[in-house]
Short mmCIF file of C-alpha atoms and ligand atoms in Angstrom, two decimals:
data_model
loop_
_atom_site.label_atom_id
_atom_site.label_comp_id
_atom_site.label_asym_id
_atom_site.label_seq_id
_atom_site.Cartn_x
_atom_site.Cartn_y
_atom_site.Cartn_z
CA MET A 1 -20.65 -15.79 -8.33
CA ASP A 2 -18.89 -12.44 -7.76
CA VAL A 3 -15.62 -11.92 -9.61
CA TYR A 4 -12.89 -9.72 -8.17
CA GLY A 5 -9.40 -9.30 -9.49
CA LEU A 6 -6.16 -7.48 -10.02
CA ILE A 7 -4.98 -5.61 -13.11
CA GLY A 8 -1.31 -4.82 -13.60
CA HIS A 9 1.62 -5.41 -15.94
CA PRO A 10 2.92 -7.89 -14.92
CA VAL A 11 0.64 -9.57 -12.36
CA GLY A 12 2.13 -13.07 -12.25
CA HIS A 13 3.91 -12.40 -8.95
CA SER A 14 0.74 -11.37 -7.10
CA LEU A 15 0.09 -12.70 -3.58
CA SER A 16 -3.47 -11.30 -3.52
CA PRO A 17 -5.52 -14.21 -4.98
CA PRO A 18 -4.96 -16.72 -2.13
CA MET A 19 -5.38 -13.98 0.50
CA HIS A 20 -8.73 -12.76 -0.86
CA GLU A 21 -10.06 -16.23 -1.69
CA ALA A 22 -9.31 -17.44 1.85
CA GLY A 23 -11.44 -14.53 3.05
CA TYR A 24 -14.35 -15.38 0.73
CA ASP A 25 -14.24 -19.04 1.80
CA ALA A 26 -14.18 -18.13 5.51
CA LEU A 27 -17.30 -15.98 5.12
CA GLY A 28 -19.06 -18.44 2.78
CA LEU A 29 -19.10 -15.91 -0.07
CA ASP A 30 -19.51 -17.24 -3.61
CA ALA A 31 -16.64 -15.27 -5.10
CA ARG A 32 -13.33 -15.65 -6.90
CA TYR A 33 -10.27 -13.40 -7.33
CA VAL A 34 -8.35 -13.51 -10.63
CA THR A 35 -5.46 -11.61 -12.21
CA PHE A 36 -5.53 -9.74 -15.54
CA ASP A 37 -2.60 -8.36 -17.51
CA PRO A 38 -4.11 -6.19 -20.28
CA GLY A 39 -0.68 -5.19 -21.66
CA PRO A 40 1.30 -2.03 -20.94
CA ASP A 41 -1.08 0.67 -22.25
CA ALA A 42 -4.60 -0.69 -21.82
CA ALA A 43 -5.56 -0.06 -18.19
CA ALA A 44 -8.47 2.31 -18.87
CA GLU A 45 -9.86 0.01 -21.54
CA ALA A 46 -9.51 -2.97 -19.18
CA VAL A 47 -11.52 -1.19 -16.47
CA GLU A 48 -14.29 -0.42 -18.95
CA SER A 49 -14.31 -4.04 -20.17
CA ALA A 50 -14.40 -5.31 -16.59
CA ALA A 51 -17.49 -3.18 -15.94
CA THR A 52 -19.19 -4.62 -19.02
CA LEU A 53 -18.33 -8.16 -17.93
CA GLY A 54 -19.90 -7.58 -14.50
CA VAL A 55 -16.67 -7.72 -12.48
CA ALA A 56 -17.48 -6.62 -8.93
CA GLY A 57 -14.15 -5.11 -7.89
CA LEU A 58 -10.56 -4.65 -9.06
CA ASN A 59 -7.25 -4.00 -7.40
CA VAL A 60 -4.85 -1.98 -9.52
CA THR A 61 -1.08 -2.34 -9.37
CA ILE A 62 2.05 -1.10 -11.14
CA PRO A 63 2.06 0.59 -13.65
CA PHE A 64 -1.65 1.50 -13.73
CA LYS A 65 -2.40 3.28 -10.43
CA GLN A 66 -2.39 6.72 -12.10
CA ASP A 67 -3.72 5.58 -15.48
CA VAL A 68 -7.12 4.59 -14.06
CA LEU A 69 -7.78 8.00 -12.41
CA ASP A 70 -9.56 9.18 -15.58
CA VAL A 71 -12.08 6.33 -15.72
CA VAL A 72 -13.25 6.22 -12.09
CA ASP A 73 -15.07 8.48 -9.66
CA VAL A 74 -12.05 9.25 -7.46
CA ASP A 75 -12.47 9.06 -3.69
CA PRO A 76 -11.04 12.23 -2.03
CA LEU A 77 -8.09 10.46 -0.32
CA ALA A 78 -7.13 8.70 -3.57
CA GLY A 79 -7.36 12.10 -5.28
CA ARG A 80 -4.94 13.67 -2.77
CA ILE A 81 -2.54 10.72 -3.13
CA GLY A 82 -2.94 10.82 -6.92
CA ALA A 83 -3.29 7.05 -7.28
CA VAL A 84 -6.06 4.45 -7.22
CA ASN A 85 -5.40 0.85 -6.17
CA THR A 86 -8.98 -0.36 -5.59
CA ILE A 87 -12.02 0.00 -7.86
CA ASP A 88 -15.54 -0.81 -6.67
CA PHE A 89 -18.06 -1.43 -9.46
CA GLY A 90 -20.96 -1.65 -6.98
CA PRO A 91 -22.07 2.00 -7.39
CA LEU A 92 -22.50 1.44 -11.16
CA HIS A 93 -25.29 -0.98 -10.40
CA ALA A 94 -26.66 0.15 -7.04
CA GLU A 95 -26.65 3.90 -7.65
CA LYS A 96 -26.70 3.88 -11.46
CA ALA A 97 -23.51 5.95 -11.31
CA ASP A 98 -21.58 6.85 -14.48
CA ARG A 99 -18.31 5.42 -13.26
CA PRO A 100 -17.04 2.87 -10.75
CA ARG A 101 -15.54 4.36 -7.57
CA GLY A 102 -11.76 4.45 -7.13
CA TYR A 103 -10.02 4.28 -3.76
CA ASN A 104 -6.49 4.11 -2.41
CA THR A 105 -6.22 1.42 0.29
CA ASP A 106 -2.39 1.50 0.48
CA ALA A 107 -2.85 4.39 2.94
CA ALA A 108 -5.03 2.27 5.25
CA GLY A 109 -2.49 -0.51 4.73
CA VAL A 110 0.08 1.69 6.46
CA THR A 111 -2.07 2.94 9.34
CA ARG A 112 -3.74 -0.41 10.05
CA ALA A 113 -0.34 -2.18 9.99
CA PHE A 114 0.93 0.21 12.67
CA GLU A 115 -2.33 -0.08 14.63
CA HIS A 116 -1.99 -3.90 14.59
CA HIS A 117 1.41 -3.48 16.29
CA ASP A 118 0.05 -0.96 18.85
CA VAL A 119 2.12 1.86 17.38
CA ALA A 120 0.49 5.24 18.08
CA LEU A 121 0.77 7.81 15.28
CA ASP A 122 -1.05 10.88 16.61
CA GLY A 123 1.43 13.59 17.62
CA ARG A 124 4.47 11.53 16.57
CA ASP A 125 7.35 12.52 14.29
CA ALA A 126 7.42 10.34 11.17
CA VAL A 127 9.93 9.95 8.35
CA VAL A 128 8.87 8.50 5.00
CA VAL A 129 11.70 7.47 2.67
CA GLY A 130 10.42 7.49 -0.91
CA ALA A 131 8.03 9.71 -2.82
CA GLY A 132 6.59 7.31 -5.39
CA GLY A 133 3.17 5.69 -5.11
CA ALA A 134 3.81 3.96 -1.78
CA GLY A 135 5.55 7.04 -0.37
CA ARG A 136 2.63 9.30 -1.25
CA ALA A 137 0.15 6.89 0.33
CA ALA A 138 2.27 6.57 3.48
CA ALA A 139 2.80 10.33 3.85
CA PHE A 140 -0.92 11.15 3.61
CA ALA A 141 -1.85 8.22 5.86
CA LEU A 142 0.55 9.29 8.60
CA ALA A 143 -0.39 12.98 8.37
CA ASP A 144 -4.11 12.15 8.48
CA ALA A 145 -3.41 10.02 11.59
CA GLY A 146 -1.91 13.09 13.30
CA ALA A 147 1.81 12.55 12.71
CA THR A 148 4.21 15.25 11.54
CA VAL A 149 5.78 13.93 8.34
CA HIS A 150 9.22 14.44 6.82
CA VAL A 151 9.67 12.97 3.34
CA ALA A 152 13.18 12.01 2.18
CA ASN A 153 13.70 10.93 -1.42
CA ARG A 154 16.61 10.31 -3.78
CA THR A 155 15.08 12.90 -6.12
CA ALA A 156 14.69 15.82 -3.70
CA GLU A 157 12.19 17.69 -5.90
CA ARG A 158 9.72 14.81 -5.63
CA ALA A 159 10.05 14.85 -1.83
CA LYS A 160 9.47 18.60 -1.71
CA ALA A 161 6.45 18.38 -4.03
CA LEU A 162 4.89 15.68 -1.84
CA ALA A 163 5.67 17.61 1.35
CA ASP A 164 3.91 20.65 -0.10
CA ASP A 165 0.74 18.56 -0.49
CA VAL A 166 0.84 17.03 3.02
CA PRO A 167 -0.33 19.17 5.98
CA ASP A 168 2.77 20.47 7.88
CA GLY A 169 5.01 18.21 5.77
CA THR A 170 8.69 18.83 5.05
CA GLY A 171 10.71 17.23 2.29
CA ASP A 172 14.29 16.93 1.06
CA GLY A 173 16.89 14.64 -0.49
CA LEU A 174 18.63 11.85 1.39
CA SER A 175 21.63 13.78 2.81
CA ASP A 176 19.98 14.62 6.17
CA LEU A 177 17.95 11.41 6.40
CA GLY A 178 20.04 10.00 9.29
CA GLU A 179 19.46 13.05 11.48
CA HIS A 180 15.72 12.96 10.84
CA VAL A 181 15.53 9.25 11.67
CA ALA A 182 17.61 9.70 14.84
CA SER A 183 14.95 12.04 16.28
CA ALA A 184 11.87 10.33 14.79
CA ASP A 185 9.29 8.01 16.38
CA VAL A 186 8.13 6.35 13.15
CA LEU A 187 9.95 5.37 9.94
CA VAL A 188 8.49 4.01 6.71
CA ASN A 189 10.66 2.71 3.88
CA ALA A 190 8.58 3.30 0.76
CA THR A 191 11.44 2.86 -1.71
CA SER A 192 12.28 -0.35 -3.51
CA VAL A 193 15.69 -0.40 -1.79
CA GLY A 194 16.16 -3.82 -0.20
CA MET A 195 13.78 -5.55 -2.60
CA GLU A 196 15.39 -8.78 -3.77
CA ALA A 197 18.69 -7.27 -2.56
CA PRO A 198 19.27 -8.35 1.03
CA ASP A 199 22.47 -6.28 1.40
CA GLU A 200 20.85 -2.91 0.67
CA THR A 201 19.16 -0.60 3.14
CA PRO A 202 17.85 2.95 2.72
CA VAL A 203 18.87 4.00 6.28
CA SER A 204 22.24 3.42 7.97
CA ALA A 205 22.04 1.28 11.13
CA ASP A 206 23.80 4.06 13.10
CA HIS A 207 20.60 6.12 13.13
CA LEU A 208 18.15 3.41 14.20
CA HIS A 209 17.11 3.38 17.86
CA ALA A 210 14.87 1.66 20.40
CA ASP A 211 12.17 4.38 20.40
CA LEU A 212 11.51 3.91 16.69
CA ALA A 213 8.74 1.91 14.95
CA VAL A 214 9.81 0.86 11.44
CA LEU A 215 7.54 -0.28 8.60
CA ASP A 216 9.29 -1.56 5.48
CA ALA A 217 6.87 -1.60 2.52
CA VAL A 218 9.18 -4.11 0.81
CA TYR A 219 7.94 -7.68 1.32
CA THR A 220 10.38 -9.64 -0.85
CA PRO A 221 12.33 -10.56 1.20
CA ILE A 222 10.03 -10.41 4.18
CA GLU A 223 12.93 -9.66 6.52
CA THR A 224 14.90 -6.85 4.92
CA ARG A 225 18.25 -5.60 6.12
CA LEU A 226 16.48 -2.47 7.41
CA LEU A 227 14.13 -4.53 9.59
CA ARG A 228 16.95 -6.79 10.79
CA GLU A 229 19.06 -3.80 11.85
CA ALA A 230 16.05 -2.01 13.34
CA ALA A 231 15.24 -5.07 15.48
CA ALA A 232 18.89 -5.24 16.60
CA ALA A 233 18.60 -1.58 17.68
CA GLY A 234 15.54 -2.47 19.78
CA ALA A 235 13.00 -0.81 17.45
CA THR A 236 9.48 -2.11 16.83
CA THR A 237 9.44 -3.69 13.36
CA VAL A 238 6.51 -4.11 10.96
CA ASP A 239 7.18 -6.07 7.77
CA GLY A 240 5.72 -5.23 4.36
CA ALA A 241 3.28 -8.14 4.42
CA TRP A 242 1.30 -6.31 7.12
CA MET A 243 0.81 -3.37 4.75
CA LEU A 244 -0.06 -5.76 1.93
CA LEU A 245 -2.53 -7.57 4.20
CA TYR A 246 -4.32 -4.44 5.37
CA GLN A 247 -4.56 -2.80 1.94
CA GLY A 248 -6.27 -6.06 0.90
CA VAL A 249 -8.46 -6.17 4.01
CA GLU A 250 -9.61 -2.60 3.34
CA ALA A 251 -10.43 -3.46 -0.32
CA PHE A 252 -12.27 -6.62 0.79
CA GLU A 253 -14.41 -4.56 3.17
CA ILE A 254 -15.19 -1.88 0.54
CA TRP A 255 -16.26 -4.55 -1.97
CA THR A 256 -18.20 -6.94 0.24
CA GLY A 257 -19.49 -4.65 3.00
CA GLU A 258 -18.42 -7.38 5.45
CA THR A 259 -15.81 -7.24 8.20
CA ALA A 260 -12.84 -9.08 6.71
CA PRO A 261 -11.56 -12.23 8.45
CA VAL A 262 -8.14 -10.69 9.05
CA ASP A 263 -6.50 -13.71 10.73
CA VAL A 264 -7.59 -16.08 7.95
CA MET A 265 -6.36 -13.69 5.25
CA ASN A 266 -3.07 -13.20 7.11
CA ASP A 267 -2.51 -16.95 7.43
CA ALA A 268 -3.13 -17.40 3.69
CA LEU A 269 -0.76 -14.56 2.83
CA ARG A 270 1.99 -15.80 5.15
CA ALA A 271 1.64 -19.32 3.70
CA THR A 272 2.38 -17.95 0.21
CA LEU A 273 5.44 -16.11 1.55
CA ASP A 274 6.95 -19.21 3.20
P1 NAP B 301 7.59 3.81 -7.31
O1 NAP B 301 6.37 4.65 -7.44
O2 NAP B 301 8.31 3.35 -8.52
O3 NAP B 301 8.62 4.62 -6.36
C1 NAP B 301 9.89 4.10 -6.11
C2 NAP B 301 10.59 4.94 -5.01
O4 NAP B 301 11.82 4.30 -4.66
C3 NAP B 301 10.93 6.36 -5.45
O5 NAP B 301 10.80 7.20 -4.33
C4 NAP B 301 12.40 6.21 -5.88
O6 NAP B 301 13.11 7.41 -5.78
C5 NAP B 301 12.89 5.25 -4.83
N1 NAP B 301 14.08 4.50 -5.23
C6 NAP B 301 14.17 3.54 -6.19
N2 NAP B 301 15.44 3.07 -6.25
C7 NAP B 301 16.16 3.76 -5.32
C8 NAP B 301 17.51 3.74 -4.91
N3 NAP B 301 18.40 2.89 -5.47
N4 NAP B 301 17.91 4.56 -3.91
C9 NAP B 301 17.01 5.40 -3.33
N5 NAP B 301 15.71 5.48 -3.68
C10 NAP B 301 15.28 4.67 -4.67
O7 NAP B 301 7.28 2.47 -6.50
P2 NAP B 301 6.16 2.25 -5.37
O8 NAP B 301 4.93 1.73 -5.98
O9 NAP B 301 6.08 3.49 -4.54
O10 NAP B 301 6.80 1.03 -4.54
C11 NAP B 301 7.93 1.23 -3.68
C12 NAP B 301 8.15 -0.05 -2.87
O11 NAP B 301 7.03 -0.26 -2.02
C13 NAP B 301 8.29 -1.32 -3.72
O12 NAP B 301 9.26 -2.16 -3.13
C14 NAP B 301 6.90 -1.95 -3.63
O13 NAP B 301 6.95 -3.37 -3.78
C15 NAP B 301 6.51 -1.57 -2.22
N6 NAP B 301 5.05 -1.53 -2.01
C16 NAP B 301 4.56 -2.33 -1.04
C17 NAP B 301 3.21 -2.31 -0.76
C18 NAP B 301 2.69 -3.20 0.32
O14 NAP B 301 1.46 -3.37 0.41
N7 NAP B 301 3.54 -3.75 1.18
C19 NAP B 301 2.34 -1.48 -1.50
C20 NAP B 301 2.88 -0.66 -2.50
C21 NAP B 301 4.25 -0.71 -2.75
P3 NAP B 301 13.15 8.47 -7.03
O15 NAP B 301 11.89 9.30 -6.91
O16 NAP B 301 14.39 9.25 -6.81
O17 NAP B 301 13.17 7.65 -8.30
#
């Protein structure tokens, strides 16, 4: 049996086990997906222990996505983003490599979520609100897909630093966010604003419009105020579970080498959100 899993602190809230296990069952794979909380400071040690125990793959969540950079062979995209959320132990065995390989599939989570909703990204103007882990993944994903990216963040210096790393990126604080959104084609909320707080939104409804496609990375609640107001403005809306699904689909495909059963995994994920 192959063992996959998630390390984080905490991990009790994770929606990944049922989603991945539904995928294994659909493909007849003898595999299980479990969660590990190694405590606040033990991510690197946990990855090394997982390798010794023969774990086949790990997802990595808050607060460890940067901590594990030192113990994996970092894929170039994950290196540019500066965070790893998927570790594949396969190369350790198949290629006798020194370290497992570390990827960032949050970026594919963003682009594949838009692709699923027939939202074109090449040549479009995109705004990313947030410059933390999800914001960095979204900004690189959109730029690599051909969009021109503006990053807006509460802490302006973080937005500017991220924009400097992204091809043709610009970055600033939140004061001009409305104007950027009003002329944009694509908007990603990569802040935690709206999470468990249905009355909060990072973007005023006045600036939302029918030519916009909006992805909210927040998935608790699944329908945020931002998405509700974007739908009312006639925008295309993409909820955070699509990003969560496709980051998982991408990890599943890296680990197993199989095409993931996306519909089955989506049904399992949506069932846990009901
Ligand atoms: P993070 O690294 O801690 O970054 C948090 C971001 O939110 C920062 O840009 C922060 O701005 C901003 N922020 C926090 N509170 C704010 C407020 N009151 N007003 C304005 N900005 C605020 O977190 P993360 O990992 O990027 O996650 C961000 C969100 O994305 C979370 O809700 C997370 O659940 C979600 N997420 C979803 C997926 C998915 O698959 N759907 C994947 C990853 C993350 P400062 O820089 O100024 O602090």
